[in-house]
Amino acid sequence: MERFRYWGPVCAYAGLIFYLSSQPHPEDQLPSFIGLFSDKILHAVEYAMLGGLFYRAFRWGTNDAVKPWAGLLAVAAASLYGLSDEIHQAFVPNRESSGLDWLADSVGASLGVVTVERFIRWWPKSPAPEPRRR
């Protein structure tokens, strides 16, 4: 059950990405102000979040042997998911697959992982609880 706490959000967010990618007109599903931003920026932000979630899952939802590789694995997993998403979009009516979108996904995933790693280093460690006295 402990692993679900870390991998559940990854699966839920990946499912949301898949759902939005399955829509022939995804702009109809999003708030109107989002249209003000570049498509590539949206891809980068979307995959920065996925990269951060993957990092969290690889860092705390796996065994100790995987933890040192959490950053690399998170970027690779999010990038591969972005590639599969672009391939998926090639089969959705009124959508197209783009290598530049995949590049934006991969850059976003990298930025998300770096951001989460830096946040973890910056966040103050809580002091160890004092032992109870009887």
GROMACS .gro file of N, CA and C in nm:
model
  402
    1MET      N    1   0.081  -0.119   0.000
    1MET     CA    2   0.000   0.000   0.000
    1MET      C    3   0.086   0.126   0.000
    2GLU      N    4   0.203   0.116   0.061
    2GLU     CA    5   0.294   0.230   0.067
    2GLU      C    6   0.336   0.275  -0.073
    3ARG      N    7   0.363   0.179  -0.160
    3ARG     CA    8   0.405   0.215  -0.296
    3ARG      C    9   0.295   0.285  -0.373
    4PHE      N   10   0.170   0.248  -0.346
    4PHE     CA   11   0.058   0.313  -0.416
    4PHE      C   12   0.057   0.463  -0.388
    5ARG      N   13   0.099   0.501  -0.269
    5ARG     CA   14   0.104   0.643  -0.232
    5ARG      C   15   0.194   0.722  -0.327
    6TYR      N   16   0.296   0.657  -0.380
    6TYR     CA   17   0.389   0.724  -0.471
    6TYR      C   18   0.357   0.698  -0.617
    7TRP      N   19   0.316   0.577  -0.649
    7TRP     CA   20   0.290   0.543  -0.789
    7TRP      C   21   0.148   0.576  -0.834
    8GLY      N   22   0.054   0.585  -0.740
    8GLY     CA   23  -0.083   0.620  -0.774
    8GLY      C   24  -0.095   0.754  -0.846
    9PRO      N   25  -0.032   0.862  -0.793
    9PRO     CA   26  -0.038   0.990  -0.864
    9PRO      C   27   0.025   0.986  -1.003
   10VAL      N   28   0.132   0.907  -1.020
   10VAL     CA   29   0.194   0.894  -1.152
   10VAL      C   30   0.093   0.834  -1.250
   11CYS      N   31   0.029   0.726  -1.209
   11CYS     CA   32  -0.069   0.659  -1.296
   11CYS      C   33  -0.189   0.749  -1.325
   12ALA      N   34  -0.238   0.819  -1.223
   12ALA     CA   35  -0.353   0.908  -1.242
   12ALA      C   36  -0.319   1.021  -1.338
   13TYR      N   37  -0.202   1.082  -1.321
   13TYR     CA   38  -0.163   1.193  -1.407
   13TYR      C   39  -0.136   1.145  -1.549
   14ALA      N   40  -0.072   1.029  -1.563
   14ALA     CA   41  -0.049   0.972  -1.697
   14ALA      C   42  -0.183   0.943  -1.764
   15GLY      N   43  -0.281   0.897  -1.687
   15GLY     CA   44  -0.415   0.873  -1.741
   15GLY      C   45  -0.480   1.001  -1.789
   16LEU      N   46  -0.461   1.110  -1.714
   16LEU     CA   47  -0.514   1.240  -1.756
   16LEU      C   48  -0.450   1.285  -1.887
   17ILE      N   49  -0.319   1.268  -1.898
   17ILE     CA   50  -0.250   1.304  -2.023
   17ILE      C   51  -0.306   1.221  -2.138
   18PHE      N   52  -0.324   1.091  -2.116
   18PHE     CA   53  -0.378   1.005  -2.221
   18PHE      C   54  -0.518   1.049  -2.261
   19TYR      N   55  -0.601   1.081  -2.162
   19TYR     CA   56  -0.737   1.126  -2.191
   19TYR      C   57  -0.735   1.253  -2.276
   20LEU      N   58  -0.656   1.352  -2.236
   20LEU     CA   59  -0.650   1.477  -2.312
   20LEU      C   60  -0.593   1.454  -2.452
   21SER      N   61  -0.498   1.363  -2.465
   21SER     CA   62  -0.440   1.332  -2.596
   21SER      C   63  -0.538   1.259  -2.686
   22SER      N   64  -0.638   1.197  -2.628
   22SER     CA   65  -0.737   1.123  -2.706
   22SER      C   66  -0.846   1.213  -2.762
   23GLN      N   67  -0.848   1.337  -2.718
   23GLN     CA   68  -0.952   1.430  -2.763
   23GLN      C   69  -0.916   1.489  -2.899
   24PRO      N   70  -1.009   1.489  -2.994
   24PRO     CA   71  -0.980   1.548  -3.125
   24PRO      C   72  -0.955   1.698  -3.117
   25HIS      N   73  -1.016   1.765  -3.022
   25HIS     CA   74  -0.998   1.909  -3.003
   25HIS      C   75  -0.971   1.935  -2.855
   26PRO      N   76  -0.846   1.914  -2.810
   26PRO     CA   77  -0.817   1.924  -2.667
   26PRO      C   78  -0.839   2.065  -2.612
   27GLU      N   79  -0.831   2.165  -2.697
   27GLU     CA   80  -0.851   2.302  -2.649
   27GLU      C   81  -0.992   2.321  -2.592
   28ASP      N   82  -1.087   2.237  -2.634
   28ASP     CA   83  -1.223   2.244  -2.580
   28ASP      C   84  -1.228   2.197  -2.435
   29GLN      N   85  -1.130   2.117  -2.392
   29GLN     CA   86  -1.128   2.060  -2.258
   29GLN      C   87  -1.054   2.148  -2.157
   30LEU      N   88  -0.984   2.251  -2.207
   30LEU     CA   89  -0.898   2.331  -2.121
   30LEU      C   90  -0.955   2.470  -2.099
   31PRO      N   91  -0.919   2.535  -1.988
   31PRO     CA   92  -0.963   2.674  -1.967
   31PRO      C   93  -0.913   2.765  -2.079
   32SER      N   94  -0.990   2.868  -2.111
   32SER     CA   95  -0.959   2.952  -2.227
   32SER      C   96  -0.826   3.027  -2.214
   33PHE      N   97  -0.784   3.065  -2.093
   33PHE     CA   98  -0.659   3.140  -2.080
   33PHE      C   99  -0.537   3.059  -2.121
   34ILE      N  100  -0.549   2.928  -2.124
   34ILE     CA  101  -0.434   2.844  -2.161
   34ILE      C  102  -0.397   2.865  -2.307
   35GLY      N  103  -0.492   2.903  -2.390
   35GLY     CA  104  -0.463   2.930  -2.531
   35GLY      C  105  -0.366   3.044  -2.552
   36LEU      N  106  -0.341   3.125  -2.449
   36LEU     CA  107  -0.247   3.236  -2.461
   36LEU      C  108  -0.102   3.190  -2.464
   37PHE      N  109  -0.076   3.068  -2.417
   37PHE     CA  110   0.060   3.018  -2.408
   37PHE      C  111   0.096   2.934  -2.530
   38SER      N  112   0.224   2.929  -2.558
   38SER     CA  113   0.274   2.846  -2.668
   38SER      C  114   0.247   2.699  -2.639
   39ASP      N  115   0.219   2.626  -2.744
   39ASP     CA  116   0.197   2.482  -2.735
   39ASP      C  117   0.316   2.412  -2.670
   40LYS      N  118   0.436   2.454  -2.703
   40LYS     CA  119   0.557   2.390  -2.649
   40LYS      C  120   0.572   2.417  -2.500
   41ILE      N  121   0.534   2.536  -2.455
   41ILE     CA  122   0.541   2.567  -2.313
   41ILE      C  123   0.442   2.479  -2.237
   42LEU      N  124   0.324   2.460  -2.293
   42LEU     CA  125   0.225   2.373  -2.229
   42LEU      C  126   0.276   2.231  -2.218
   43HIS      N  127   0.340   2.182  -2.326
   43HIS     CA  128   0.398   2.047  -2.322
   43HIS      C  129   0.504   2.039  -2.212
   44ALA      N  130   0.591   2.140  -2.204
   44ALA     CA  131   0.698   2.139  -2.105
   44ALA      C  132   0.642   2.139  -1.962
   45VAL      N  133   0.542   2.221  -1.937
   45VAL     CA  134   0.483   2.227  -1.803
   45VAL      C  135   0.414   2.096  -1.769
   46GLU      N  136   0.339   2.043  -1.866
   46GLU     CA  137   0.268   1.916  -1.846
   46GLU      C  138   0.365   1.804  -1.807
   47TYR      N  139   0.477   1.796  -1.878
   47TYR     CA  140   0.573   1.689  -1.853
   47TYR      C  141   0.669   1.721  -1.739
   48ALA      N  142   0.682   1.847  -1.702
   48ALA     CA  143   0.758   1.880  -1.580
   48ALA      C  144   0.687   1.820  -1.460
   49MET      N  145   0.555   1.830  -1.461
   49MET     CA  146   0.477   1.771  -1.352
   49MET      C  147   0.491   1.619  -1.352
   50LEU      N  148   0.484   1.558  -1.471
   50LEU     CA  149   0.498   1.412  -1.479
   50LEU      C  150   0.638   1.370  -1.435
   51GLY      N  151   0.741   1.443  -1.479
   51GLY     CA  152   0.877   1.411  -1.437
   51GLY      C  153   0.894   1.421  -1.287
   52GLY      N  154   0.836   1.524  -1.226
   52GLY     CA  155   0.842   1.539  -1.081
   52GLY      C  156   0.773   1.425  -1.008
   53LEU      N  157   0.658   1.383  -1.060
   53LEU     CA  158   0.586   1.271  -0.999
   53LEU      C  159   0.664   1.140  -1.014
   54PHE      N  160   0.724   1.120  -1.132
   54PHE     CA  161   0.807   1.000  -1.150
   54PHE      C  162   0.926   1.002  -1.055
   55TYR      N  163   0.989   1.118  -1.040
   55TYR     CA  164   1.104   1.128  -0.950
   55TYR      C  165   1.064   1.089  -0.807
   56ARG      N  166   0.953   1.144  -0.763
   56ARG     CA  167   0.901   1.114  -0.629
   56ARG      C  168   0.878   0.964  -0.614
   57ALA      N  169   0.820   0.902  -0.716
   57ALA     CA  170   0.791   0.759  -0.710
   57ALA      C  171   0.919   0.675  -0.711
   58PHE      N  172   1.014   0.710  -0.798
   58PHE     CA  173   1.139   0.634  -0.802
   58PHE      C  174   1.222   0.656  -0.676
   59ARG      N  175   1.214   0.773  -0.618
   59ARG     CA  176   1.295   0.804  -0.500
   59ARG      C  177   1.241   0.738  -0.373
   60TRP      N  178   1.108   0.740  -0.355
   60TRP     CA  179   1.052   0.689  -0.230
   60TRP      C  180   0.960   0.569  -0.247
   61GLY      N  181   0.923   0.536  -0.369
   61GLY     CA  182   0.832   0.424  -0.389
   61GLY      C  183   0.898   0.299  -0.443
   62THR      N  184   1.032   0.292  -0.431
   62THR     CA  185   1.106   0.176  -0.480
   62THR      C  186   1.208   0.134  -0.373
   63ASN      N  187   1.290   0.036  -0.409
   63ASN     CA  188   1.391  -0.010  -0.312
   63ASN      C  189   1.514   0.081  -0.316
   64ASP      N  190   1.604   0.060  -0.223
   64ASP     CA  191   1.721   0.146  -0.207
   64ASP      C  192   1.815   0.143  -0.327
   65ALA      N  193   1.818   0.034  -0.401
   65ALA     CA  194   1.909   0.025  -0.517
   65ALA      C  195   1.869   0.121  -0.628
   66VAL      N  196   1.743   0.158  -0.635
   66VAL     CA  197   1.693   0.245  -0.741
   66VAL      C  198   1.710   0.392  -0.706
   67LYS      N  199   1.709   0.425  -0.579
   67LYS     CA  200   1.708   0.565  -0.535
   67LYS      C  201   1.818   0.652  -0.595
   68PRO      N  202   1.943   0.604  -0.606
   68PRO     CA  203   2.046   0.690  -0.665
   68PRO      C  204   2.019   0.724  -0.812
   69TRP      N  205   1.940   0.643  -0.877
   69TRP     CA  206   1.910   0.662  -1.019
   69TRP      C  207   1.775   0.728  -1.042
   70ALA      N  208   1.711   0.775  -0.937
   70ALA     CA  209   1.575   0.827  -0.946
   70ALA      C  210   1.561   0.938  -1.050
   71GLY      N  211   1.655   1.031  -1.053
   71GLY     CA  212   1.647   1.142  -1.148
   71GLY      C  213   1.655   1.096  -1.292
   72LEU      N  214   1.753   1.014  -1.321
   72LEU     CA  215   1.770   0.964  -1.457
   72LEU      C  216   1.651   0.878  -1.499
   73LEU      N  217   1.607   0.791  -1.411
   73LEU     CA  218   1.492   0.706  -1.442
   73LEU      C  219   1.365   0.788  -1.463
   74ALA      N  220   1.347   0.892  -1.383
   74ALA     CA  221   1.228   0.976  -1.396
   74ALA      C  222   1.226   1.048  -1.530
   75VAL      N  223   1.339   1.105  -1.570
   75VAL     CA  224   1.346   1.173  -1.700
   75VAL      C  225   1.322   1.073  -1.813
   76ALA      N  226   1.386   0.956  -1.804
   76ALA     CA  227   1.369   0.855  -1.909
   76ALA      C  228   1.224   0.808  -1.918
   77ALA      N  229   1.162   0.781  -1.803
   77ALA     CA  230   1.024   0.731  -1.803
   77ALA      C  231   0.927   0.836  -1.858
   78ALA      N  232   0.943   0.961  -1.814
   78ALA     CA  233   0.853   1.067  -1.863
   78ALA      C  234   0.876   1.092  -2.011
   79SER      N  235   1.001   1.088  -2.054
   79SER     CA  236   1.031   1.109  -2.196
   79SER      C  237   0.974   0.997  -2.282
   80LEU      N  238   0.988   0.874  -2.236
   80LEU     CA  239   0.929   0.761  -2.310
   80LEU      C  240   0.777   0.768  -2.312
   81TYR      N  241   0.718   0.814  -2.203
   81TYR     CA  242   0.573   0.831  -2.202
   81TYR      C  243   0.534   0.941  -2.301
   82GLY      N  244   0.614   1.047  -2.309
   82GLY     CA  245   0.589   1.152  -2.407
   82GLY      C  246   0.598   1.100  -2.549
   83LEU      N  247   0.696   1.014  -2.575
   83LEU     CA  248   0.709   0.954  -2.708
   83LEU      C  249   0.587   0.869  -2.740
   84SER      N  250   0.544   0.787  -2.644
   84SER     CA  251   0.426   0.704  -2.668
   84SER      C  252   0.302   0.790  -2.688
   85ASP      N  253   0.296   0.903  -2.620
   85ASP     CA  254   0.183   0.995  -2.636
   85ASP      C  255   0.182   1.055  -2.776
   86GLU      N  256   0.298   1.091  -2.826
   86GLU     CA  257   0.304   1.147  -2.963
   86GLU      C  258   0.266   1.041  -3.066
   87ILE      N  259   0.308   0.918  -3.046
   87ILE     CA  260   0.268   0.810  -3.137
   87ILE      C  261   0.117   0.790  -3.129
   88HIS      N  262   0.063   0.792  -3.008
   88HIS     CA  263  -0.082   0.778  -2.988
   88HIS      C  264  -0.158   0.888  -3.063
   89GLN      N  265  -0.109   1.011  -3.055
   89GLN     CA  266  -0.177   1.123  -3.120
   89GLN      C  267  -0.182   1.110  -3.271
   90ALA      N  268  -0.089   1.036  -3.328
   90ALA     CA  269  -0.089   1.016  -3.473
   90ALA      C  270  -0.214   0.941  -3.519
   91PHE      N  271  -0.278   0.869  -3.427
   91PHE     CA  272  -0.396   0.790  -3.462
   91PHE      C  273  -0.527   0.856  -3.418
   92VAL      N  274  -0.518   0.973  -3.358
   92VAL     CA  275  -0.638   1.044  -3.312
   92VAL      C  276  -0.681   1.143  -3.420
   93PRO      N  277  -0.808   1.141  -3.460
   93PRO     CA  278  -0.855   1.235  -3.563
   93PRO      C  279  -0.828   1.381  -3.521
   94ASN      N  280  -0.789   1.462  -3.618
   94ASN     CA  281  -0.760   1.605  -3.599
   94ASN      C  282  -0.640   1.632  -3.509
   95ARG      N  283  -0.558   1.531  -3.482
   95ARG     CA  284  -0.436   1.549  -3.403
   95ARG      C  285  -0.319   1.505  -3.489
   96GLU      N  286  -0.202   1.553  -3.454
   96GLU     CA  287  -0.082   1.510  -3.525
   96GLU      C  288   0.031   1.486  -3.427
   97SER      N  289   0.122   1.404  -3.469
   97SER     CA  290   0.239   1.371  -3.390
   97SER      C  291   0.351   1.469  -3.425
   98SER      N  292   0.429   1.510  -3.327
   98SER     CA  293   0.535   1.607  -3.353
   98SER      C  294   0.659   1.575  -3.271
   99GLY      N  295   0.771   1.569  -3.339
   99GLY     CA  296   0.898   1.548  -3.270
   99GLY      C  297   0.933   1.666  -3.180
  100LEU      N  298   0.893   1.786  -3.220
  100LEU     CA  299   0.920   1.903  -3.136
  100LEU      C  300   0.838   1.900  -3.007
  101ASP      N  301   0.717   1.845  -3.016
  101ASP     CA  302   0.637   1.828  -2.894
  101ASP      C  303   0.707   1.730  -2.800
  102TRP      N  304   0.761   1.622  -2.856
  102TRP     CA  305   0.832   1.524  -2.773
  102TRP      C  306   0.956   1.588  -2.710
  103LEU      N  307   1.025   1.672  -2.786
  103LEU     CA  308   1.141   1.742  -2.731
  103LEU      C  309   1.098   1.832  -2.615
  104ALA      N  310   0.987   1.904  -2.632
  104ALA     CA  311   0.935   1.989  -2.524
  104ALA      C  312   0.897   1.904  -2.403
  105ASP      N  313   0.838   1.787  -2.428
  105ASP     CA  314   0.803   1.695  -2.319
  105ASP      C  315   0.929   1.655  -2.242
  106SER      N  316   1.034   1.619  -2.314
  106SER     CA  317   1.158   1.571  -2.252
  106SER      C  318   1.228   1.683  -2.175
  107VAL      N  319   1.232   1.802  -2.233
  107VAL     CA  320   1.293   1.916  -2.163
  107VAL      C  321   1.212   1.948  -2.038
  108GLY      N  322   1.080   1.946  -2.051
  108GLY     CA  323   0.995   1.971  -1.935
  108GLY      C  324   1.016   1.868  -1.825
  109ALA      N  325   1.026   1.740  -1.863
  109ALA     CA  326   1.050   1.635  -1.764
  109ALA      C  327   1.182   1.659  -1.691
  110SER      N  328   1.285   1.697  -1.765
  110SER     CA  329   1.415   1.726  -1.704
  110SER      C  330   1.405   1.842  -1.606
  111LEU      N  331   1.336   1.948  -1.647
  111LEU     CA  332   1.320   2.064  -1.559
  111LEU      C  333   1.239   2.028  -1.434
  112GLY      N  334   1.139   1.944  -1.451
  112GLY     CA  335   1.059   1.901  -1.336
  112GLY      C  336   1.142   1.823  -1.236
  113VAL      N  337   1.226   1.733  -1.285
  113VAL     CA  338   1.311   1.653  -1.196
  113VAL      C  339   1.411   1.742  -1.124
  114VAL      N  340   1.475   1.832  -1.197
  114VAL     CA  341   1.573   1.922  -1.134
  114VAL      C  342   1.505   2.009  -1.029
  115THR      N  343   1.386   2.058  -1.060
  115THR     CA  344   1.312   2.141  -0.964
  115THR      C  345   1.280   2.064  -0.837
  116VAL      N  346   1.232   1.942  -0.850
  116VAL     CA  347   1.198   1.863  -0.732
  116VAL      C  348   1.324   1.829  -0.652
  117GLU      N  349   1.433   1.793  -0.721
  117GLU     CA  350   1.559   1.763  -0.650
  117GLU      C  351   1.607   1.884  -0.571
  118ARG      N  352   1.604   2.000  -0.633
  118ARG     CA  353   1.649   2.121  -0.564
  118ARG      C  354   1.558   2.157  -0.447
  119PHE      N  355   1.429   2.139  -0.467
  119PHE     CA  356   1.334   2.167  -0.360
  119PHE      C  357   1.362   2.076  -0.241
  120ILE      N  358   1.390   1.951  -0.267
  120ILE     CA  359   1.419   1.856  -0.159
  120ILE      C  360   1.544   1.898  -0.083
  121ARG      N  361   1.646   1.942  -0.155
  121ARG     CA  362   1.770   1.985  -0.089
  121ARG      C  363   1.747   2.114  -0.009
  122TRP      N  364   1.662   2.201  -0.060
  122TRP     CA  365   1.637   2.328   0.005
  122TRP      C  366   1.548   2.312   0.128
  123TRP      N  367   1.449   2.224   0.120
  123TRP     CA  368   1.351   2.208   0.227
  123TRP      C  369   1.422   2.167   0.356
  124PRO      N  370   1.397   2.240   0.463
  124PRO     CA  371   1.467   2.206   0.588
  124PRO      C  372   1.426   2.068   0.639
  125LYS      N  373   1.525   1.996   0.683
  125LYS     CA  374   1.501   1.863   0.739
  125LYS      C  375   1.437   1.880   0.876
  126SER      N  376   1.340   1.799   0.905
  126SER     CA  377   1.279   1.807   1.038
  126SER      C  378   1.373   1.739   1.138
  127PRO      N  379   1.384   1.796   1.255
  127PRO     CA  380   1.473   1.734   1.355
  127PRO      C  381   1.418   1.599   1.398
  128ALA      N  382   1.509   1.513   1.434
  128ALA     CA  383   1.468   1.380   1.482
  128ALA      C  384   1.389   1.396   1.612
  129PRO      N  385   1.284   1.320   1.626
  129PRO     CA  386   1.206   1.332   1.751
  129PRO      C  387   1.290   1.287   1.870
  130GLU      N  388   1.270   1.357   1.979
  130GLU     CA  389   1.344   1.320   2.100
  130GLU      C  390   1.284   1.194   2.159
  131PRO      N  391   1.369   1.109   2.216
  131PRO     CA  392   1.316   0.985   2.276
  131PRO      C  393   1.224   1.017   2.394
  132ARG      N  394   1.126   0.933   2.409
  132ARG     CA  395   1.032   0.951   2.520
  132ARG      C  396   1.099   0.911   2.651
  133ARG      N  397   1.070   0.987   2.752
  133ARG     CA  398   1.123   0.955   2.885
  133ARG      C  399   1.011   0.893   2.966
  134ARG      N  400   1.047   0.794   3.040
  134ARG     CA  401   0.946   0.725   3.122
  134ARG      C  402   0.955   0.767   3.264
   0.00000   0.00000   0.00000
